[in-house]
Amino acid sequence: MGLFSKIKEGLFKTRGSVGQKMDQLVENSRALDDDFYDELSDILVMADVGVTTATEAVDELRERVTAEKITDAAKAKEIFKEILAARMRDKPMVLESPSVIFIIGVNGVGKTTSIGKLASRLKTVGRRVLIVAGDTFRAAAAEQLTVWADRADVPIVRRAEGADPASVVFDGIQTARARHADVLLVDTAGRLHNKAHLMEELKKMARIVSRDFPEAKMHALLVIDATTGQNGLSQARVFRDVADLDGIILTKLDGTAKGGIAMAIRSELGLPVRYIGVGEGLDDMQPFDAKEYIEAIFG
């Protein structure tokens, strides 16, 4: 299955709830009037795009339609797809060699599986990857991560439950040097109930990297579960306040009809979506492409 086909299949539920309603609106609209724009806004809001983002995008469409004297709803749809894709387009995240990527997120969002899938993807494109089991707080976190490391055929550095996460990162750096790894994927504990502790833990791990791996470029990616909708947006706000995020990994897009949450995250938080999860397989994490994402939903 091709890359676009996989993304389109993964967004099937969102396509059913958003794209089909858009098609019906285009087919039934005789004029590009207030009713057309109101219904278009409602379609986006129901897909968890968010009221603010939906309003801004529809207002931009209205301006384009007026300026270009467009009367055809089908033409307006194509322009709207361009507008939405442009609002989500970002420069790609460049992974220097070496790089350390902290993977952040609450428990249950698919953080462990995302690390395994990302490790596999990076290995496929020729990167030498090492996984660091930095979540020593959650029971069995390292064991679960080891299963995914084995599936991806990527080495893992871990310690006993309750160990200092910074010490695991230190071990990871030494192993990376010995194995000549150029990307370290570091799992982190997902504790939102104590933001101060979380922030200090992340800072401590970052200090270890700065001190003992100064040549490495540090990144942080936040994992968000697409099925949690606006709650995912709230999580992103909290983590954005405690970490310098490079973007989002959006998981379980295949499990929701409200895949528009990706637009809300980009528009309301200014955080680019870097990767999307569209299935359970090892190769079901794909780099995010704004045009393909919009095309998969609206057709």
PDB file of C-alpha atoms in Angstrom:
ATOM      1  CA  MET A   1       0.000   0.000   0.000  1.00  0.00           C
ATOM      2  CA  GLY A   2       1.331   3.417  -0.958  1.00  0.00           C
ATOM      3  CA  LEU A   3       1.951   6.157   1.580  1.00  0.00           C
ATOM      4  CA  PHE A   4      -1.077   8.228   0.570  1.00  0.00           C
ATOM      5  CA  SER A   5      -3.313   5.149   0.414  1.00  0.00           C
ATOM      6  CA  LYS A   6      -2.310   4.228   3.968  1.00  0.00           C
ATOM      7  CA  ILE A   7      -3.076   7.742   5.230  1.00  0.00           C
ATOM      8  CA  LYS A   8      -6.384   7.804   3.345  1.00  0.00           C
ATOM      9  CA  GLU A   9      -7.384   4.444   4.812  1.00  0.00           C
ATOM     10  CA  GLY A  10      -6.331   5.589   8.296  1.00  0.00           C
ATOM     11  CA  LEU A  11      -8.498   8.698   8.018  1.00  0.00           C
ATOM     12  CA  PHE A  12     -11.505   6.722   6.776  1.00  0.00           C
ATOM     13  CA  LYS A  13     -13.715   7.597   9.756  1.00  0.00           C
ATOM     14  CA  THR A  14     -12.938  11.302   9.542  1.00  0.00           C
ATOM     15  CA  ARG A  15     -13.512  11.195   5.791  1.00  0.00           C
ATOM     16  CA  GLY A  16     -16.936   9.663   6.479  1.00  0.00           C
ATOM     17  CA  SER A  17     -17.967  12.358   8.937  1.00  0.00           C
ATOM     18  CA  VAL A  18     -16.334  15.415   7.362  1.00  0.00           C
ATOM     19  CA  GLY A  19     -15.601  14.764   3.702  1.00  0.00           C
ATOM     20  CA  GLN A  20     -18.985  13.273   2.897  1.00  0.00           C
ATOM     21  CA  LYS A  21     -20.822  16.119   4.612  1.00  0.00           C
ATOM     22  CA  MET A  22     -18.688  18.552   2.643  1.00  0.00           C
ATOM     23  CA  ASP A  23     -19.583  16.735  -0.583  1.00  0.00           C
ATOM     24  CA  GLN A  24     -23.285  16.909   0.290  1.00  0.00           C
ATOM     25  CA  LEU A  25     -22.998  20.600   1.071  1.00  0.00           C
ATOM     26  CA  VAL A  26     -21.314  21.286  -2.272  1.00  0.00           C
ATOM     27  CA  GLU A  27     -23.886  19.208  -4.155  1.00  0.00           C
ATOM     28  CA  ASN A  28     -26.900  20.827  -2.476  1.00  0.00           C
ATOM     29  CA  SER A  29     -25.725  24.446  -2.398  1.00  0.00           C
ATOM     30  CA  ARG A  30     -27.150  26.675  -5.069  1.00  0.00           C
ATOM     31  CA  ALA A  31     -25.442  29.774  -3.738  1.00  0.00           C
ATOM     32  CA  LEU A  32     -22.374  30.622  -1.677  1.00  0.00           C
ATOM     33  CA  ASP A  33     -24.409  32.445   0.934  1.00  0.00           C
ATOM     34  CA  ASP A  34     -24.404  32.730   4.723  1.00  0.00           C
ATOM     35  CA  ASP A  35     -26.118  29.350   5.055  1.00  0.00           C
ATOM     36  CA  PHE A  36     -23.318  27.711   3.068  1.00  0.00           C
ATOM     37  CA  TYR A  37     -20.600  29.209   5.266  1.00  0.00           C
ATOM     38  CA  ASP A  38     -22.483  28.475   8.498  1.00  0.00           C
ATOM     39  CA  GLU A  39     -22.930  24.822   7.565  1.00  0.00           C
ATOM     40  CA  LEU A  40     -19.287  24.587   6.527  1.00  0.00           C
ATOM     41  CA  SER A  41     -18.244  25.942   9.944  1.00  0.00           C
ATOM     42  CA  ASP A  42     -20.492  23.421  11.690  1.00  0.00           C
ATOM     43  CA  ILE A  43     -18.927  20.535   9.744  1.00  0.00           C
ATOM     44  CA  LEU A  44     -15.450  21.555  10.890  1.00  0.00           C
ATOM     45  CA  VAL A  45     -16.468  22.110  14.509  1.00  0.00           C
ATOM     46  CA  MET A  46     -18.075  18.654  14.647  1.00  0.00           C
ATOM     47  CA  ALA A  47     -14.729  17.204  13.526  1.00  0.00           C
ATOM     48  CA  ASP A  48     -12.953  18.832  16.503  1.00  0.00           C
ATOM     49  CA  VAL A  49     -11.281  21.473  14.374  1.00  0.00           C
ATOM     50  CA  GLY A  50     -12.347  23.980  17.038  1.00  0.00           C
ATOM     51  CA  VAL A  51     -14.572  27.044  16.791  1.00  0.00           C
ATOM     52  CA  THR A  52     -11.728  29.546  16.470  1.00  0.00           C
ATOM     53  CA  THR A  53      -9.902  27.632  13.754  1.00  0.00           C
ATOM     54  CA  ALA A  54     -13.103  26.865  11.844  1.00  0.00           C
ATOM     55  CA  THR A  55     -14.222  30.497  11.937  1.00  0.00           C
ATOM     56  CA  GLU A  56     -10.858  31.814  10.744  1.00  0.00           C
ATOM     57  CA  ALA A  57     -10.639  29.318   7.882  1.00  0.00           C
ATOM     58  CA  VAL A  58     -14.210  29.921   6.709  1.00  0.00           C
ATOM     59  CA  ASP A  59     -13.727  33.700   6.900  1.00  0.00           C
ATOM     60  CA  GLU A  60     -10.628  33.348   4.721  1.00  0.00           C
ATOM     61  CA  LEU A  61     -12.633  31.310   2.218  1.00  0.00           C
ATOM     62  CA  ARG A  62     -15.383  33.923   2.173  1.00  0.00           C
ATOM     63  CA  GLU A  63     -12.818  36.631   1.397  1.00  0.00           C
ATOM     64  CA  ARG A  64     -11.245  34.571  -1.402  1.00  0.00           C
ATOM     65  CA  VAL A  65     -14.627  33.753  -2.928  1.00  0.00           C
ATOM     66  CA  THR A  66     -15.634  37.416  -2.906  1.00  0.00           C
ATOM     67  CA  ALA A  67     -12.312  38.675  -4.244  1.00  0.00           C
ATOM     68  CA  GLU A  68     -12.178  36.096  -7.048  1.00  0.00           C
ATOM     69  CA  LYS A  69     -15.922  36.370  -7.829  1.00  0.00           C
ATOM     70  CA  ILE A  70     -16.464  32.627  -7.451  1.00  0.00           C
ATOM     71  CA  THR A  71     -20.014  31.282  -7.602  1.00  0.00           C
ATOM     72  CA  ASP A  72     -19.404  27.550  -7.964  1.00  0.00           C
ATOM     73  CA  ALA A  73     -19.445  25.512  -4.728  1.00  0.00           C
ATOM     74  CA  ALA A  74     -17.115  22.864  -6.137  1.00  0.00           C
ATOM     75  CA  LYS A  75     -14.530  25.528  -6.926  1.00  0.00           C
ATOM     76  CA  ALA A  76     -14.986  26.966  -3.430  1.00  0.00           C
ATOM     77  CA  LYS A  77     -14.288  23.502  -1.984  1.00  0.00           C
ATOM     78  CA  GLU A  78     -10.965  23.275  -3.831  1.00  0.00           C
ATOM     79  CA  ILE A  79      -9.957  26.717  -2.574  1.00  0.00           C
ATOM     80  CA  PHE A  80     -10.963  25.720   0.944  1.00  0.00           C
ATOM     81  CA  LYS A  81      -8.725  22.650   0.763  1.00  0.00           C
ATOM     82  CA  GLU A  82      -5.842  24.917  -0.248  1.00  0.00           C
ATOM     83  CA  ILE A  83      -6.573  27.230   2.687  1.00  0.00           C
ATOM     84  CA  LEU A  84      -6.651  24.392   5.229  1.00  0.00           C
ATOM     85  CA  ALA A  85      -3.467  22.790   3.898  1.00  0.00           C
ATOM     86  CA  ALA A  86      -1.643  26.136   3.940  1.00  0.00           C
ATOM     87  CA  ARG A  87      -2.661  26.698   7.566  1.00  0.00           C
ATOM     88  CA  MET A  88      -1.065  23.383   8.544  1.00  0.00           C
ATOM     89  CA  ARG A  89       2.052  23.431   6.392  1.00  0.00           C
ATOM     90  CA  ASP A  90       5.364  23.688   8.253  1.00  0.00           C
ATOM     91  CA  LYS A  91       9.038  23.364   7.592  1.00  0.00           C
ATOM     92  CA  PRO A  92      10.158  19.760   8.228  1.00  0.00           C
ATOM     93  CA  MET A  93      11.963  18.944  11.458  1.00  0.00           C
ATOM     94  CA  VAL A  94      15.594  18.320  10.517  1.00  0.00           C
ATOM     95  CA  LEU A  95      17.232  15.532  12.514  1.00  0.00           C
ATOM     96  CA  GLU A  96      20.918  16.299  12.764  1.00  0.00           C
ATOM     97  CA  SER A  97      23.392  13.589  13.612  1.00  0.00           C
ATOM     98  CA  PRO A  98      23.490  13.048  16.512  1.00  0.00           C
ATOM     99  CA  SER A  99      20.052  13.987  17.839  1.00  0.00           C
ATOM    100  CA  VAL A 100      18.244  13.278  21.091  1.00  0.00           C
ATOM    101  CA  ILE A 101      14.444  13.211  20.882  1.00  0.00           C
ATOM    102  CA  PHE A 102      12.486  13.315  24.130  1.00  0.00           C
ATOM    103  CA  ILE A 103       9.094  11.649  23.637  1.00  0.00           C
ATOM    104  CA  ILE A 104       6.581  13.244  25.986  1.00  0.00           C
ATOM    105  CA  GLY A 105       2.927  12.554  26.809  1.00  0.00           C
ATOM    106  CA  VAL A 106       0.527  11.197  29.402  1.00  0.00           C
ATOM    107  CA  ASN A 107       0.114   7.473  29.886  1.00  0.00           C
ATOM    108  CA  GLY A 108      -2.289   5.767  27.519  1.00  0.00           C
ATOM    109  CA  VAL A 109      -1.843   8.017  24.478  1.00  0.00           C
ATOM    110  CA  GLY A 110       0.336   5.535  22.589  1.00  0.00           C
ATOM    111  CA  LYS A 111       3.719   6.845  23.654  1.00  0.00           C
ATOM    112  CA  THR A 112       5.405   3.437  23.862  1.00  0.00           C
ATOM    113  CA  THR A 113       4.076   2.242  20.511  1.00  0.00           C
ATOM    114  CA  SER A 114       4.986   5.583  18.926  1.00  0.00           C
ATOM    115  CA  ILE A 115       8.603   5.198  20.038  1.00  0.00           C
ATOM    116  CA  GLY A 116       8.761   1.699  18.547  1.00  0.00           C
ATOM    117  CA  LYS A 117       7.197   2.810  15.269  1.00  0.00           C
ATOM    118  CA  LEU A 118       9.352   5.930  15.033  1.00  0.00           C
ATOM    119  CA  ALA A 119      12.470   3.877  15.750  1.00  0.00           C
ATOM    120  CA  SER A 120      11.538   1.483  12.967  1.00  0.00           C
ATOM    121  CA  ARG A 121      10.842   4.325  10.544  1.00  0.00           C
ATOM    122  CA  LEU A 122      14.139   6.083  11.289  1.00  0.00           C
ATOM    123  CA  LYS A 123      16.040   2.828  10.946  1.00  0.00           C
ATOM    124  CA  THR A 124      14.382   2.236   7.570  1.00  0.00           C
ATOM    125  CA  VAL A 125      15.754   5.539   6.272  1.00  0.00           C
ATOM    126  CA  GLY A 126      19.259   4.654   7.435  1.00  0.00           C
ATOM    127  CA  ARG A 127      19.504   6.178  10.902  1.00  0.00           C
ATOM    128  CA  ARG A 128      21.285   4.311  13.705  1.00  0.00           C
ATOM    129  CA  VAL A 129      18.704   4.433  16.477  1.00  0.00           C
ATOM    130  CA  LEU A 130      18.911   3.761  20.208  1.00  0.00           C
ATOM    131  CA  ILE A 131      15.902   3.732  22.550  1.00  0.00           C
ATOM    132  CA  VAL A 132      16.319   4.975  26.122  1.00  0.00           C
ATOM    133  CA  ALA A 133      13.713   3.812  28.666  1.00  0.00           C
ATOM    134  CA  GLY A 134      13.518   7.039  30.653  1.00  0.00           C
ATOM    135  CA  ASP A 135      10.068   6.360  32.140  1.00  0.00           C
ATOM    136  CA  THR A 136      11.137   4.557  35.291  1.00  0.00           C
ATOM    137  CA  PHE A 137       8.011   5.637  37.171  1.00  0.00           C
ATOM    138  CA  ARG A 138       5.261   3.568  35.517  1.00  0.00           C
ATOM    139  CA  ALA A 139       5.254  -0.142  36.318  1.00  0.00           C
ATOM    140  CA  ALA A 140       6.316  -2.319  33.381  1.00  0.00           C
ATOM    141  CA  ALA A 141       7.044   0.713  31.164  1.00  0.00           C
ATOM    142  CA  ALA A 142      10.538  -0.519  30.307  1.00  0.00           C
ATOM    143  CA  GLU A 143       9.283  -4.062  29.625  1.00  0.00           C
ATOM    144  CA  GLN A 144       6.634  -2.807  27.197  1.00  0.00           C
ATOM    145  CA  LEU A 145       9.156  -0.557  25.485  1.00  0.00           C
ATOM    146  CA  THR A 146      11.562  -3.486  25.156  1.00  0.00           C
ATOM    147  CA  VAL A 147       8.911  -5.453  23.257  1.00  0.00           C
ATOM    148  CA  TRP A 148       8.625  -2.626  20.731  1.00  0.00           C
ATOM    149  CA  ALA A 149      12.397  -2.198  20.544  1.00  0.00           C
ATOM    150  CA  ASP A 150      12.676  -5.890  19.687  1.00  0.00           C
ATOM    151  CA  ARG A 151       9.975  -5.560  17.023  1.00  0.00           C
ATOM    152  CA  ALA A 152      11.832  -2.627  15.483  1.00  0.00           C
ATOM    153  CA  ASP A 153      15.147  -4.464  15.878  1.00  0.00           C
ATOM    154  CA  VAL A 154      16.621  -1.467  17.676  1.00  0.00           C
ATOM    155  CA  PRO A 155      18.751  -1.623  20.860  1.00  0.00           C
ATOM    156  CA  ILE A 156      17.372  -0.290  24.142  1.00  0.00           C
ATOM    157  CA  VAL A 157      18.979   1.030  27.325  1.00  0.00           C
ATOM    158  CA  ARG A 158      16.981   0.486  30.513  1.00  0.00           C
ATOM    159  CA  ARG A 159      17.346   0.267  34.256  1.00  0.00           C
ATOM    160  CA  ALA A 160      15.243  -1.059  37.103  1.00  0.00           C
ATOM    161  CA  GLU A 161      11.890   0.497  37.938  1.00  0.00           C
ATOM    162  CA  GLY A 162      12.330   3.546  40.169  1.00  0.00           C
ATOM    163  CA  ALA A 163      15.807   4.434  38.892  1.00  0.00           C
ATOM    164  CA  ASP A 164      16.714   8.057  38.286  1.00  0.00           C
ATOM    165  CA  PRO A 165      15.631   8.849  34.684  1.00  0.00           C
ATOM    166  CA  ALA A 166      18.639  11.133  34.217  1.00  0.00           C
ATOM    167  CA  SER A 167      20.948   8.217  35.037  1.00  0.00           C
ATOM    168  CA  VAL A 168      19.274   6.144  32.326  1.00  0.00           C
ATOM    169  CA  VAL A 169      19.844   8.985  29.866  1.00  0.00           C
ATOM    170  CA  PHE A 170      23.510   9.076  30.929  1.00  0.00           C
ATOM    171  CA  ASP A 171      23.794   5.333  30.250  1.00  0.00           C
ATOM    172  CA  GLY A 172      22.096   5.888  26.906  1.00  0.00           C
ATOM    173  CA  ILE A 173      24.642   8.507  25.905  1.00  0.00           C
ATOM    174  CA  GLN A 174      27.537   6.189  26.718  1.00  0.00           C
ATOM    175  CA  THR A 175      25.909   3.366  24.755  1.00  0.00           C
ATOM    176  CA  ALA A 176      25.225   5.710  21.839  1.00  0.00           C
ATOM    177  CA  ARG A 177      28.881   6.638  21.675  1.00  0.00           C
ATOM    178  CA  ALA A 178      29.948   3.002  21.785  1.00  0.00           C
ATOM    179  CA  ARG A 179      27.458   1.956  19.091  1.00  0.00           C
ATOM    180  CA  HIS A 180      27.843   5.136  17.019  1.00  0.00           C
ATOM    181  CA  ALA A 181      24.095   5.753  17.234  1.00  0.00           C
ATOM    182  CA  ASP A 182      22.947   9.022  15.724  1.00  0.00           C
ATOM    183  CA  VAL A 183      19.361   9.227  17.067  1.00  0.00           C
ATOM    184  CA  LEU A 184      18.394   8.605  20.707  1.00  0.00           C
ATOM    185  CA  LEU A 185      14.664   8.235  21.386  1.00  0.00           C
ATOM    186  CA  VAL A 186      14.074   8.917  25.081  1.00  0.00           C
ATOM    187  CA  ASP A 187      10.839   7.814  26.746  1.00  0.00           C
ATOM    188  CA  THR A 188       9.700  10.079  29.600  1.00  0.00           C
ATOM    189  CA  ALA A 189       7.224   9.734  32.445  1.00  0.00           C
ATOM    190  CA  GLY A 190       3.722  11.034  31.750  1.00  0.00           C
ATOM    191  CA  ARG A 191       2.730  12.713  34.988  1.00  0.00           C
ATOM    192  CA  LEU A 192       0.436  15.693  34.579  1.00  0.00           C
ATOM    193  CA  HIS A 193      -0.725  15.817  38.183  1.00  0.00           C
ATOM    194  CA  ASN A 194       2.597  17.302  39.258  1.00  0.00           C
ATOM    195  CA  LYS A 195       3.762  19.668  36.551  1.00  0.00           C
ATOM    196  CA  ALA A 196       6.616  21.069  38.645  1.00  0.00           C
ATOM    197  CA  HIS A 197       8.116  17.606  39.141  1.00  0.00           C
ATOM    198  CA  LEU A 198       7.683  16.773  35.464  1.00  0.00           C
ATOM    199  CA  MET A 199       9.391  19.980  34.438  1.00  0.00           C
ATOM    200  CA  GLU A 200      12.314  19.422  36.772  1.00  0.00           C
ATOM    201  CA  GLU A 201      12.741  15.856  35.544  1.00  0.00           C
ATOM    202  CA  LEU A 202      12.814  16.983  31.913  1.00  0.00           C
ATOM    203  CA  LYS A 203      15.269  19.775  32.741  1.00  0.00           C
ATOM    204  CA  LYS A 204      17.544  17.339  34.557  1.00  0.00           C
ATOM    205  CA  MET A 205      17.611  14.954  31.597  1.00  0.00           C
ATOM    206  CA  ALA A 206      18.289  17.870  29.238  1.00  0.00           C
ATOM    207  CA  ARG A 207      21.190  19.004  31.432  1.00  0.00           C
ATOM    208  CA  ILE A 208      22.740  15.535  31.211  1.00  0.00           C
ATOM    209  CA  VAL A 209      22.545  15.676  27.418  1.00  0.00           C
ATOM    210  CA  SER A 210      24.012  19.196  27.322  1.00  0.00           C
ATOM    211  CA  ARG A 211      26.867  18.206  29.615  1.00  0.00           C
ATOM    212  CA  ASP A 212      27.737  14.741  28.309  1.00  0.00           C
ATOM    213  CA  PHE A 213      26.509  14.850  24.715  1.00  0.00           C
ATOM    214  CA  PRO A 214      27.045  18.513  23.742  1.00  0.00           C
ATOM    215  CA  GLU A 215      27.308  17.761  20.036  1.00  0.00           C
ATOM    216  CA  ALA A 216      23.747  16.374  19.996  1.00  0.00           C
ATOM    217  CA  LYS A 217      20.748  18.459  18.964  1.00  0.00           C
ATOM    218  CA  MET A 218      17.828  18.112  21.395  1.00  0.00           C
ATOM    219  CA  HIS A 219      14.214  17.805  20.267  1.00  0.00           C
ATOM    220  CA  ALA A 220      10.943  17.130  22.072  1.00  0.00           C
ATOM    221  CA  LEU A 221       7.842  15.576  20.506  1.00  0.00           C
ATOM    222  CA  LEU A 222       4.506  15.405  22.315  1.00  0.00           C
ATOM    223  CA  VAL A 223       2.289  12.359  21.752  1.00  0.00           C
ATOM    224  CA  ILE A 224      -1.438  13.131  21.592  1.00  0.00           C
ATOM    225  CA  ASP A 225      -4.247  10.586  21.239  1.00  0.00           C
ATOM    226  CA  ALA A 226      -6.550  11.836  18.449  1.00  0.00           C
ATOM    227  CA  THR A 227      -9.527   9.990  19.940  1.00  0.00           C
ATOM    228  CA  THR A 228      -9.472  12.233  23.033  1.00  0.00           C
ATOM    229  CA  GLY A 229     -10.433  15.277  20.948  1.00  0.00           C
ATOM    230  CA  GLN A 230     -10.389  18.575  22.773  1.00  0.00           C
ATOM    231  CA  ASN A 231      -8.917  16.896  25.865  1.00  0.00           C
ATOM    232  CA  GLY A 232      -5.820  16.274  23.771  1.00  0.00           C
ATOM    233  CA  LEU A 233      -5.682  19.987  23.066  1.00  0.00           C
ATOM    234  CA  SER A 234      -5.749  20.674  26.818  1.00  0.00           C
ATOM    235  CA  GLN A 235      -2.889  18.213  27.368  1.00  0.00           C
ATOM    236  CA  ALA A 236      -0.881  19.913  24.648  1.00  0.00           C
ATOM    237  CA  ARG A 237      -1.319  23.291  26.356  1.00  0.00           C
ATOM    238  CA  VAL A 238       0.037  21.914  29.639  1.00  0.00           C
ATOM    239  CA  PHE A 239       3.073  20.250  28.083  1.00  0.00           C
ATOM    240  CA  ARG A 240       3.775  23.266  25.894  1.00  0.00           C
ATOM    241  CA  ASP A 241       4.098  25.271  29.109  1.00  0.00           C
ATOM    242  CA  VAL A 242       6.667  22.901  30.645  1.00  0.00           C
ATOM    243  CA  ALA A 243       8.696  21.807  27.611  1.00  0.00           C
ATOM    244  CA  ASP A 244      10.174  23.333  24.485  1.00  0.00           C
ATOM    245  CA  LEU A 245       8.218  21.259  21.976  1.00  0.00           C
ATOM    246  CA  ASP A 246       9.238  20.707  18.355  1.00  0.00           C
ATOM    247  CA  GLY A 247       5.865  19.295  17.426  1.00  0.00           C
ATOM    248  CA  ILE A 248       3.246  16.610  17.838  1.00  0.00           C
ATOM    249  CA  ILE A 249       2.911  12.902  17.170  1.00  0.00           C
ATOM    250  CA  LEU A 250      -0.823  12.364  16.668  1.00  0.00           C
ATOM    251  CA  THR A 251      -1.810   8.746  17.314  1.00  0.00           C
ATOM    252  CA  LYS A 252      -4.946   6.676  16.675  1.00  0.00           C
ATOM    253  CA  LEU A 253      -6.229   8.826  13.819  1.00  0.00           C
ATOM    254  CA  ASP A 254      -7.698   5.640  12.375  1.00  0.00           C
ATOM    255  CA  GLY A 255      -9.865   5.275  15.484  1.00  0.00           C
ATOM    256  CA  THR A 256     -11.699   8.599  15.358  1.00  0.00           C
ATOM    257  CA  ALA A 257     -14.126  10.452  13.125  1.00  0.00           C
ATOM    258  CA  LYS A 258     -12.755  13.697  14.546  1.00  0.00           C
ATOM    259  CA  GLY A 259      -9.333  13.843  12.928  1.00  0.00           C
ATOM    260  CA  GLY A 260      -9.748  17.593  12.605  1.00  0.00           C
ATOM    261  CA  ILE A 261      -8.033  17.880  15.988  1.00  0.00           C
ATOM    262  CA  ALA A 262      -4.758  18.104  14.025  1.00  0.00           C
ATOM    263  CA  MET A 263      -5.919  21.441  12.612  1.00  0.00           C
ATOM    264  CA  ALA A 264      -6.853  22.750  16.049  1.00  0.00           C
ATOM    265  CA  ILE A 265      -3.465  21.823  17.507  1.00  0.00           C
ATOM    266  CA  ARG A 266      -1.629  23.582  14.699  1.00  0.00           C
ATOM    267  CA  SER A 267      -3.827  26.670  14.647  1.00  0.00           C
ATOM    268  CA  GLU A 268      -4.518  27.246  18.334  1.00  0.00           C
ATOM    269  CA  LEU A 269      -1.183  26.142  19.803  1.00  0.00           C
ATOM    270  CA  GLY A 270       1.187  26.852  16.932  1.00  0.00           C
ATOM    271  CA  LEU A 271       2.575  23.312  17.195  1.00  0.00           C
ATOM    272  CA  PRO A 272       3.258  21.455  13.949  1.00  0.00           C
ATOM    273  CA  VAL A 273       2.121  17.870  13.567  1.00  0.00           C
ATOM    274  CA  ARG A 274       5.253  15.874  12.714  1.00  0.00           C
ATOM    275  CA  TYR A 275       3.991  12.291  12.550  1.00  0.00           C
ATOM    276  CA  ILE A 276       0.592  10.605  12.486  1.00  0.00           C
ATOM    277  CA  GLY A 277      -0.371   7.118  13.594  1.00  0.00           C
ATOM    278  CA  VAL A 278      -2.872   5.474  11.249  1.00  0.00           C
ATOM    279  CA  GLY A 279      -2.862   1.840  12.384  1.00  0.00           C
ATOM    280  CA  GLU A 280      -1.405  -0.811  14.678  1.00  0.00           C
ATOM    281  CA  GLY A 281       1.408  -2.031  12.448  1.00  0.00           C
ATOM    282  CA  LEU A 282       5.078  -1.218  12.886  1.00  0.00           C
ATOM    283  CA  ASP A 283       5.027   0.815   9.664  1.00  0.00           C
ATOM    284  CA  ASP A 284       1.787   2.672  10.429  1.00  0.00           C
ATOM    285  CA  MET A 285       3.430   5.884  11.606  1.00  0.00           C
ATOM    286  CA  GLN A 286       3.819   8.337   8.752  1.00  0.00           C
ATOM    287  CA  PRO A 287       5.436  11.756   8.440  1.00  0.00           C
ATOM    288  CA  PHE A 288       2.692  14.357   8.389  1.00  0.00           C
ATOM    289  CA  ASP A 289       1.997  15.987   5.049  1.00  0.00           C
ATOM    290  CA  ALA A 290      -0.600  18.779   5.157  1.00  0.00           C
ATOM    291  CA  LYS A 291      -1.745  18.393   1.559  1.00  0.00           C
ATOM    292  CA  GLU A 292      -2.127  14.593   1.840  1.00  0.00           C
ATOM    293  CA  TYR A 293      -3.960  14.952   5.145  1.00  0.00           C
ATOM    294  CA  ILE A 294      -6.498  17.410   3.718  1.00  0.00           C
ATOM    295  CA  GLU A 295      -6.857  15.390   0.508  1.00  0.00           C
ATOM    296  CA  ALA A 296      -7.489  12.191   2.493  1.00  0.00           C
ATOM    297  CA  ILE A 297     -10.329  13.872   4.406  1.00  0.00           C
ATOM    298  CA  PHE A 298     -11.978  15.965   1.693  1.00  0.00           C
ATOM    299  CA  GLY A 299     -11.032  14.037  -1.438  1.00  0.00           C
TER     300      GLY A 299
END
